[in-house]
Coordinates of C-alpha atoms and ligand atoms in Angstrom, one line a residue:
M1 CA 15.3 26.4 -53.7
L2 CA 19.5 26.1 -54.5
T3 CA 20.4 21.9 -54.9
F4 CA 23.6 20.2 -55.5
E5 CA 23.5 20.5 -59.3
N6 CA 23.7 24.4 -58.7
F7 CA 27.1 23.5 -57.5
D8 CA 30.6 22.2 -59.3
L9 CA 30.5 18.9 -58.2
S10 CA 31.6 16.5 -60.7
T11 CA 28.5 13.4 -62.0
N12 CA 30.3 10.9 -59.4
I13 CA 29.0 13.2 -56.5
L14 CA 26.3 13.8 -57.1
S15 CA 25.6 10.9 -57.1
A16 CA 26.4 9.4 -54.2
I17 CA 24.3 12.0 -52.3
K18 CA 21.0 11.7 -54.2
E19 CA 21.8 8.0 -53.6
L20 CA 21.8 9.2 -49.8
G21 CA 18.9 11.2 -50.1
Y22 CA 20.3 14.8 -50.0
V23 CA 18.8 16.8 -52.2
N24 CA 19.1 20.7 -51.1
P25 CA 22.2 22.4 -49.2
T26 CA 21.3 23.0 -45.5
P27 CA 22.6 26.5 -45.4
I28 CA 26.2 25.9 -43.9
Q29 CA 26.8 23.2 -46.9
E30 CA 25.2 26.6 -49.3
K31 CA 28.0 28.7 -48.0
T32 CA 30.9 26.2 -48.0
I33 CA 31.0 24.4 -50.6
P34 CA 31.8 27.4 -53.4
H35 CA 34.3 28.7 -51.0
L36 CA 36.2 26.0 -51.0
L37 CA 35.6 24.8 -54.7
N38 CA 36.6 28.1 -55.4
T39 CA 38.8 29.9 -53.4
N40 CA 42.3 29.3 -51.3
Q41 CA 40.9 31.1 -48.5
D42 CA 41.6 29.6 -44.9
L43 CA 37.8 29.1 -43.8
V44 CA 36.1 29.2 -39.8
G45 CA 32.7 27.4 -40.0
L46 CA 30.6 28.0 -36.7
A47 CA 28.2 26.0 -36.8
Q48 CA 26.6 22.6 -34.1
T49 CA 26.9 19.1 -34.7
G50 CA 24.1 18.3 -36.5
T51 CA 24.1 20.8 -39.1
G52 CA 25.2 18.9 -42.5
K53 CA 28.9 19.9 -41.9
T54 CA 30.6 16.7 -42.7
A55 CA 29.3 17.6 -46.0
A56 CA 29.4 21.0 -45.8
F57 CA 33.5 20.3 -46.2
G58 CA 33.8 16.7 -47.3
L59 CA 32.3 16.8 -50.6
P60 CA 33.9 20.1 -52.3
I61 CA 37.4 18.7 -50.6
L62 CA 37.0 14.6 -52.3
E63 CA 36.3 16.7 -55.6
Q64 CA 39.8 18.9 -55.4
I65 CA 41.7 15.4 -54.1
D66 CA 43.9 14.1 -56.8
S67 CA 44.1 10.5 -56.6
R68 CA 46.6 9.6 -59.2
N69 CA 48.9 11.2 -56.4
K70 CA 49.2 8.4 -53.6
F71 CA 49.7 10.9 -50.8
T72 CA 48.2 12.0 -48.3
Q73 CA 46.3 15.4 -48.8
C74 CA 44.1 16.0 -46.9
I75 CA 44.0 15.4 -43.0
I76 CA 41.1 15.7 -40.5
L77 CA 40.9 16.3 -36.5
S78 CA 38.3 15.3 -35.0
P79 CA 38.4 15.0 -31.0
T80 CA 36.5 11.5 -30.1
R81 CA 36.9 8.0 -31.7
E82 CA 33.0 7.7 -32.7
L83 CA 33.4 11.2 -34.9
C84 CA 36.6 9.6 -36.6
M85 CA 34.6 6.6 -37.3
Q86 CA 31.3 9.4 -38.7
I87 CA 33.1 11.5 -40.7
S88 CA 35.4 8.5 -42.1
K89 CA 32.0 6.2 -43.0
D90 CA 30.5 9.5 -44.3
M91 CA 33.8 10.7 -46.4
M92 CA 33.3 7.2 -48.2
G93 CA 29.8 7.6 -48.9
Y94 CA 30.5 10.6 -50.4
A95 CA 33.0 9.1 -52.5
K96 CA 31.0 5.4 -53.2
Y97 CA 32.1 6.3 -57.0
L98 CA 35.2 7.8 -56.9
P99 CA 36.7 4.1 -56.1
E100 CA 40.3 5.3 -56.4
I101 CA 40.1 7.6 -53.6
R102 CA 41.2 6.7 -50.3
V103 CA 40.0 7.1 -46.7
T104 CA 41.5 6.5 -42.9
A105 CA 40.8 6.5 -39.7
V106 CA 43.0 6.7 -36.4
Y107 CA 42.0 6.8 -33.3
G108 CA 43.3 6.3 -30.3
G109 CA 41.5 3.3 -28.1
A110 CA 42.2 0.9 -30.8
S111 CA 45.1 -1.3 -33.0
I112 CA 48.1 1.0 -33.5
D113 CA 49.4 -1.8 -36.2
N114 CA 46.5 -2.4 -38.1
Q115 CA 46.2 1.6 -38.4
I116 CA 50.0 1.9 -39.6
R117 CA 49.3 -1.6 -42.6
D118 CA 46.2 0.8 -43.3
L119 CA 47.8 3.6 -43.5
K120 CA 51.2 1.7 -46.1
K121 CA 48.9 1.5 -48.4
G122 CA 48.5 5.3 -49.0
S123 CA 45.6 6.9 -48.4
H124 CA 44.4 10.3 -49.1
I125 CA 42.4 11.6 -46.8
I126 CA 43.2 10.8 -42.9
V127 CA 40.6 11.6 -40.9
G128 CA 42.3 10.7 -36.7
T129 CA 42.2 12.1 -33.6
P130 CA 45.3 14.5 -32.3
G131 CA 47.0 12.4 -29.7
R132 CA 47.1 8.9 -32.6
V133 CA 47.7 10.9 -35.3
L134 CA 51.0 13.4 -33.0
D135 CA 52.1 9.8 -32.5
L136 CA 51.8 8.2 -36.0
L137 CA 53.1 11.2 -36.9
K138 CA 56.4 10.5 -34.7
R139 CA 56.5 7.2 -35.4
R140 CA 56.9 8.7 -39.4
I141 CA 54.0 5.9 -40.6
L142 CA 51.9 9.0 -41.2
K143 CA 53.2 12.3 -44.0
I144 CA 51.3 15.1 -43.8
D145 CA 53.9 17.6 -45.5
Q146 CA 52.2 17.5 -48.6
I147 CA 48.7 17.8 -47.9
K148 CA 45.6 21.0 -49.0
F149 CA 43.4 21.0 -46.6
L150 CA 43.5 20.7 -42.7
V151 CA 40.6 19.8 -41.2
L152 CA 39.8 21.2 -37.8
D153 CA 36.5 20.0 -36.6
E154 CA 34.5 20.3 -33.6
A155 CA 37.8 22.9 -32.3
D156 CA 36.3 23.9 -29.5
E157 CA 35.3 20.3 -28.2
M158 CA 39.3 19.0 -28.9
L159 CA 40.2 22.1 -27.4
N160 CA 37.9 20.6 -23.7
M161 CA 39.4 17.8 -24.3
G162 CA 43.3 18.6 -22.8
F163 CA 44.3 18.3 -27.3
K164 CA 46.4 22.0 -27.4
E165 CA 49.2 20.9 -27.2
D166 CA 48.8 17.7 -29.9
M167 CA 47.0 20.1 -32.0
D168 CA 49.4 22.7 -32.2
S169 CA 52.7 20.0 -32.5
I170 CA 50.5 18.9 -35.3
L171 CA 49.6 22.7 -37.3
E172 CA 53.0 23.2 -37.0
T173 CA 53.7 20.3 -39.2
T174 CA 51.6 21.2 -41.7
P175 CA 53.2 22.9 -45.0
K176 CA 52.6 27.0 -45.5
E177 CA 50.5 26.6 -48.5
K178 CA 47.9 24.5 -47.4
Q179 CA 43.8 25.3 -46.7
T180 CA 42.2 25.5 -43.4
L181 CA 39.5 24.9 -41.8
L182 CA 38.2 25.2 -38.8
F183 CA 34.7 24.7 -37.2
S184 CA 33.6 25.1 -33.9
A185 CA 30.3 25.1 -32.5
T186 CA 32.1 27.8 -29.5
M187 CA 33.7 30.6 -30.2
P188 CA 36.0 31.4 -27.1
K189 CA 39.3 33.1 -26.7
E190 CA 41.0 29.9 -27.8
I191 CA 39.6 29.1 -30.6
R192 CA 40.5 32.4 -31.9
N193 CA 43.6 32.1 -30.7
I194 CA 44.0 28.9 -33.4
A195 CA 42.4 31.5 -36.0
L196 CA 45.0 34.1 -34.7
N197 CA 48.6 32.1 -35.0
Y198 CA 47.7 28.8 -37.9
M199 CA 45.2 30.8 -40.0
N200 CA 45.8 33.1 -43.1
N201 CA 43.1 36.2 -43.1
P202 CA 39.8 33.3 -43.0
E203 CA 37.0 34.2 -44.1
E204 CA 34.2 33.7 -40.9
I205 CA 30.8 31.9 -41.7
S206 CA 28.2 31.6 -39.5
V207 CA 25.0 29.2 -38.9
G208 CA 21.9 29.9 -36.3
T209 CA 23.1 32.4 -34.1
K210 CA 26.6 32.7 -32.8
N211 CA 27.2 31.2 -29.4
S212 CA 22.8 30.3 -29.4
G213 CA 21.2 27.0 -28.8
A214 CA 19.3 25.3 -32.1
D215 CA 15.7 27.0 -32.5
D216 CA 13.8 24.1 -32.0
V217 CA 15.1 23.6 -28.7
E218 CA 12.8 24.3 -25.6
H219 CA 14.4 24.5 -23.0
F220 CA 12.7 24.6 -19.3
Y221 CA 14.4 23.8 -14.8
Y222 CA 12.2 21.9 -12.3
L223 CA 14.1 24.1 -9.6
V224 CA 14.7 20.9 -6.5
N225 CA 15.9 19.9 -3.3
A226 CA 19.4 18.3 -4.4
K227 CA 18.1 15.1 -2.5
N228 CA 15.2 15.4 -4.8
R229 CA 16.6 15.1 -8.2
Y230 CA 16.6 11.6 -9.1
L231 CA 13.4 11.5 -8.2
A232 CA 12.9 14.2 -10.0
L233 CA 14.9 12.6 -13.2
K234 CA 12.0 10.0 -12.5
R235 CA 9.2 11.9 -12.9
I236 CA 10.6 13.1 -16.2
A237 CA 11.3 9.9 -17.1
D238 CA 7.9 8.7 -16.0
I239 CA 6.4 12.2 -17.9
N240 CA 7.4 11.3 -21.4
P241 CA 6.7 7.1 -21.6
D242 CA 8.1 8.0 -24.9
I243 CA 10.8 9.3 -23.8
F244 CA 14.8 9.1 -26.8
G245 CA 17.3 11.3 -24.7
I246 CA 20.0 11.7 -22.6
V247 CA 20.7 12.5 -19.7
F248 CA 23.8 15.0 -18.9
C249 CA 25.9 14.1 -15.1
R250 CA 29.0 15.4 -13.9
T251 CA 30.9 12.6 -12.7
R252 CA 31.7 9.2 -13.9
R253 CA 30.7 8.1 -11.0
E254 CA 27.2 9.7 -10.9
T255 CA 26.7 8.6 -14.2
Q256 CA 27.1 5.1 -13.0
E257 CA 25.0 5.5 -10.0
V258 CA 22.0 7.7 -11.7
A259 CA 22.1 4.9 -15.2
D260 CA 22.6 2.3 -12.2
K261 CA 19.3 3.6 -10.0
L262 CA 17.1 3.8 -12.9
I263 CA 17.6 0.4 -14.0
Q264 CA 16.7 -1.2 -11.2
D265 CA 13.3 1.5 -10.9
G266 CA 13.0 -1.0 -14.5
Y267 CA 14.2 2.9 -16.8
N268 CA 15.6 1.3 -19.9
A269 CA 18.6 3.3 -19.2
D270 CA 22.5 2.9 -19.4
S271 CA 25.7 4.5 -19.0
L272 CA 28.4 5.8 -21.6
H273 CA 31.5 7.1 -19.7
G274 CA 35.2 7.0 -20.1
D275 CA 35.2 3.8 -17.5
L276 CA 33.6 1.4 -19.6
S277 CA 35.9 -0.6 -21.5
Q278 CA 35.7 1.0 -25.8
A279 CA 33.8 -3.0 -26.2
Q280 CA 31.3 -1.7 -23.7
R281 CA 31.0 2.2 -25.0
D282 CA 29.7 0.8 -28.6
H283 CA 27.4 -1.9 -27.3
V284 CA 25.1 1.0 -25.4
M285 CA 26.4 3.3 -28.9
S286 CA 25.0 0.5 -30.8
R287 CA 21.3 -0.2 -28.3
F288 CA 21.0 3.5 -28.1
R289 CA 21.6 4.1 -31.7
S290 CA 19.2 1.3 -32.9
R291 CA 16.6 3.0 -29.8
H292 CA 16.5 0.0 -28.2
L293 CA 18.0 1.6 -25.4
Q294 CA 15.2 5.5 -24.1
I295 CA 17.7 6.5 -21.8
L296 CA 21.0 7.5 -22.6
V297 CA 23.3 8.4 -19.1
A298 CA 26.4 10.0 -19.8
T299 CA 28.9 12.2 -18.9
D300 CA 29.8 14.9 -21.4
V301 CA 33.3 14.2 -22.3
A302 CA 32.0 10.5 -23.6
A303 CA 28.8 12.0 -25.1
R304 CA 31.3 13.7 -27.5
G305 CA 30.8 12.7 -31.1
I306 CA 27.6 11.1 -30.5
D307 CA 25.4 11.5 -33.8
V308 CA 22.3 10.3 -33.1
N309 CA 19.8 12.7 -34.6
D310 CA 16.0 12.8 -33.2
L311 CA 16.5 12.9 -29.5
T312 CA 13.1 14.3 -28.0
H313 CA 15.1 15.2 -24.4
I314 CA 18.2 16.9 -22.8
I315 CA 18.2 16.3 -20.0
N316 CA 20.7 18.2 -17.0
Y317 CA 21.5 16.3 -14.2
N318 CA 23.2 18.9 -13.1
L319 CA 24.5 22.0 -14.7
P320 CA 27.2 22.2 -15.9
D321 CA 30.2 25.0 -15.5
E322 CA 30.3 26.4 -18.8
R323 CA 27.8 27.5 -20.7
E324 CA 29.2 26.6 -23.6
I325 CA 28.7 23.2 -22.6
Y326 CA 25.0 23.5 -21.8
I327 CA 24.8 25.0 -25.6
H328 CA 26.6 22.2 -26.9
R329 CA 24.2 19.3 -24.7
S330 CA 21.2 21.6 -25.6
G331 CA 21.8 21.9 -29.1
R332 CA 21.9 17.6 -29.6
T333 CA 18.3 17.7 -30.3
G334 CA 16.0 20.0 -32.3
R335 CA 18.1 18.7 -35.8
A336 CA 17.4 18.5 -38.5
G337 CA 13.4 20.8 -38.5
K338 CA 12.7 18.5 -35.4
K339 CA 11.8 19.5 -32.2
G340 CA 13.6 19.1 -29.4
V341 CA 13.4 20.2 -25.0
S342 CA 16.9 20.6 -23.3
V343 CA 15.0 19.6 -19.6
S344 CA 17.8 21.2 -16.2
I345 CA 17.5 19.8 -13.0
V346 CA 18.4 22.8 -10.6
H347 CA 19.4 23.5 -7.1
S348 CA 18.2 26.7 -5.7
K349 CA 21.8 27.8 -5.4
E350 CA 22.7 27.2 -9.3
L351 CA 19.5 29.9 -9.4
H352 CA 21.8 32.2 -11.0
K353 CA 23.4 29.3 -13.6
V354 CA 20.1 29.5 -15.4
R355 CA 20.5 33.7 -15.6
E356 CA 23.5 33.5 -17.0
I357 CA 22.7 30.7 -19.8
Q358 CA 19.4 32.4 -21.0
K359 CA 21.3 35.5 -21.1
V360 CA 23.8 33.7 -24.1
L361 CA 21.1 31.1 -26.0
Q362 CA 18.6 35.1 -25.4
K363 CA 16.2 33.1 -25.1
P364 CA 13.6 32.0 -21.7
I365 CA 13.9 28.4 -19.9
N366 CA 11.4 29.1 -18.1
K367 CA 10.5 27.3 -14.7
K368 CA 8.2 23.7 -14.7
D369 CA 6.9 22.0 -11.8
V370 CA 7.5 18.4 -11.4
P371 CA 5.2 16.7 -12.3
G372 CA 2.6 15.2 -10.0
G373 CA 1.4 11.5 -9.3
E374 CA -1.5 12.2 -11.0
E375 CA -0.1 13.7 -14.3
I376 CA 2.2 11.5 -15.0
C377 CA -0.8 8.7 -14.0
H378 CA -2.9 10.1 -16.3
K379 CA -0.5 10.9 -19.2
Q380 CA 0.6 7.3 -19.1
L381 CA -3.0 6.1 -19.4
M382 CA -3.3 8.1 -22.6
N383 CA -0.5 7.6 -24.0
M384 CA -1.4 3.2 -23.5
I385 CA -5.1 3.8 -24.6
S386 CA -2.8 5.5 -27.5
K387 CA -1.0 2.8 -28.7
I388 CA -4.0 0.4 -28.8
E389 CA -5.8 2.9 -30.7
Q390 CA -2.9 3.1 -32.9
I391 CA -2.1 -0.4 -33.4
E392 CA -2.2 -1.1 -37.2
T393 CA -4.2 -4.7 -37.9
I394 CA -5.2 -6.5 -41.4
D395 CA -8.7 -6.9 -40.9
N396 CA -8.4 -11.0 -42.8
Q397 CA -6.1 -12.3 -40.7
I398 CA -7.3 -11.1 -37.8
E399 CA -10.6 -11.4 -39.0
D400 CA -11.0 -15.8 -37.0
F401 CA -9.9 -13.7 -33.1
L402 CA -12.6 -11.1 -33.4
P403 CA -15.9 -13.3 -31.7
E404 CA -13.0 -14.2 -28.5
I405 CA -11.6 -11.3 -28.5
Y406 CA -15.2 -9.4 -28.4
E407 CA -16.6 -11.9 -26.0
K408 CA -13.3 -11.1 -24.0
L409 CA -13.6 -7.1 -24.4
S410 CA -18.1 -6.6 -23.4
W411 CA -17.7 -6.7 -20.0
L412 CA -15.9 -3.2 -21.3
V413 CA -18.1 -1.9 -24.0
V414 CA -21.1 -2.1 -21.1
K415 CA -19.2 0.0 -18.7
I416 CA -18.9 2.5 -21.3
Y417 CA -22.4 2.9 -23.0
Ligands
AMP1 P1 26.6 16.1 -39.9 O1 26.3 17.7 -39.2 O2 27.2 16.4 -41.2 O3 27.2 15.8 -38.7 O4 25.3 15.1 -40.4 C1 24.1 15.7 -39.5 C2 22.7 14.8 -40.5 O5 22.9 15.1 -41.3 C3 23.9 13.2 -40.5 O6 23.0 12.6 -41.1 C4 24.1 14.3 -42.6 O7 23.6 12.1 -43.5 C5 22.7 14.2 -42.9 N1 22.7 15.3 -43.9 C6 23.8 16.3 -44.3 N2 23.8 17.5 -44.9 C7 21.8 16.9 -45.4 C8 21.4 17.5 -46.9 N3 22.0 18.4 -47.3 N4 20.1 16.5 -47.2 C9 20.1 15.9 -46.3 N5 20.8 14.8 -45.3 C10 21.9 15.8 -44.9

């Protein structure tokens, strides 16, 4: 099996990723790292989030940054603030033993003055959202006329978020001689056009099947009357007491309503959407990341760039209008070898959407019955009992309390036998 040592990476980079626990490259890293280290050819990578994309482009780019030159040598465009922060944090981690390399993240919704101050110190790698990058270019604070690398990360998301014009303007200011890398989970016509217009004979690589969901995700749907959507959601949460997932809603209003109802009904849930302030969003995300929050109710836009592994469920409270969005949503679970479930609550009028999505997924989306009260009760009781059974005790520490415990539970023993 290939290891990172097989690549032509410097010991500084190898030591940093070793500390991060990376031993074997992921499939996209296996393909991208040697390509970037050995050729100047542009690259289009079809890959979902969670496949190790950041290191795939980040490591070979860091390897080729000339830290003695202060000018910006790489710009990474990414759709959301959260993703920008994640990428720059990852890049700084990979560059732990290359302290002279500077990475700066620039994004909207945060003070531009601080970002300007950072940029004035000089930065080799910029990670930014298209809107803020363009703003800084117009102010002539940011200069990207000498870049060697341009990365368009989650390009389909950037288009979905309406960044097409900003991206065009940015791409036009970059020098001709550079290596452009475009990563996207889906490959709609608009992305092909970007590749055609702005890239030079790109090599195309893909991990997993094109336009399909991750292999480790199981898909099914519940058929309900529209008025019973919320009830079905509660039952899904009830039958999965250890759920750690995202419920996708269509609008900000619906997102807030569903989250409010769940909270009122005693579920460990909260909302994430564009009407919240940045501080509120950061707070919700930090609770979700640390798993203090089990159910995050979110709009697609707000959930973009959430990099949380180990999600057990994706719940489509409504099916999205575009099949690609479904694939993107469900690709947030079933990562890194873990199994995941993508559930949709569907009204009979939406069954045609299920069929269409199945075609793209090339996988069945099976119908399931909404769990009934008895089934839920059984599941929750068994779950509680397993938890009691699995509690680890340190015998010599609880020894003194045991007589009292036995006495309290003595009636149970009589019942069992
Ligand atoms: P990404 O798709 O870049 O967001 O990466 C997804 C997750 O996988 C992140 O938490 C990375 O730290 C982790 N990761 C990336 N590459 C590897 C690797 N080769 N071995 C182990 N973990 C990795």
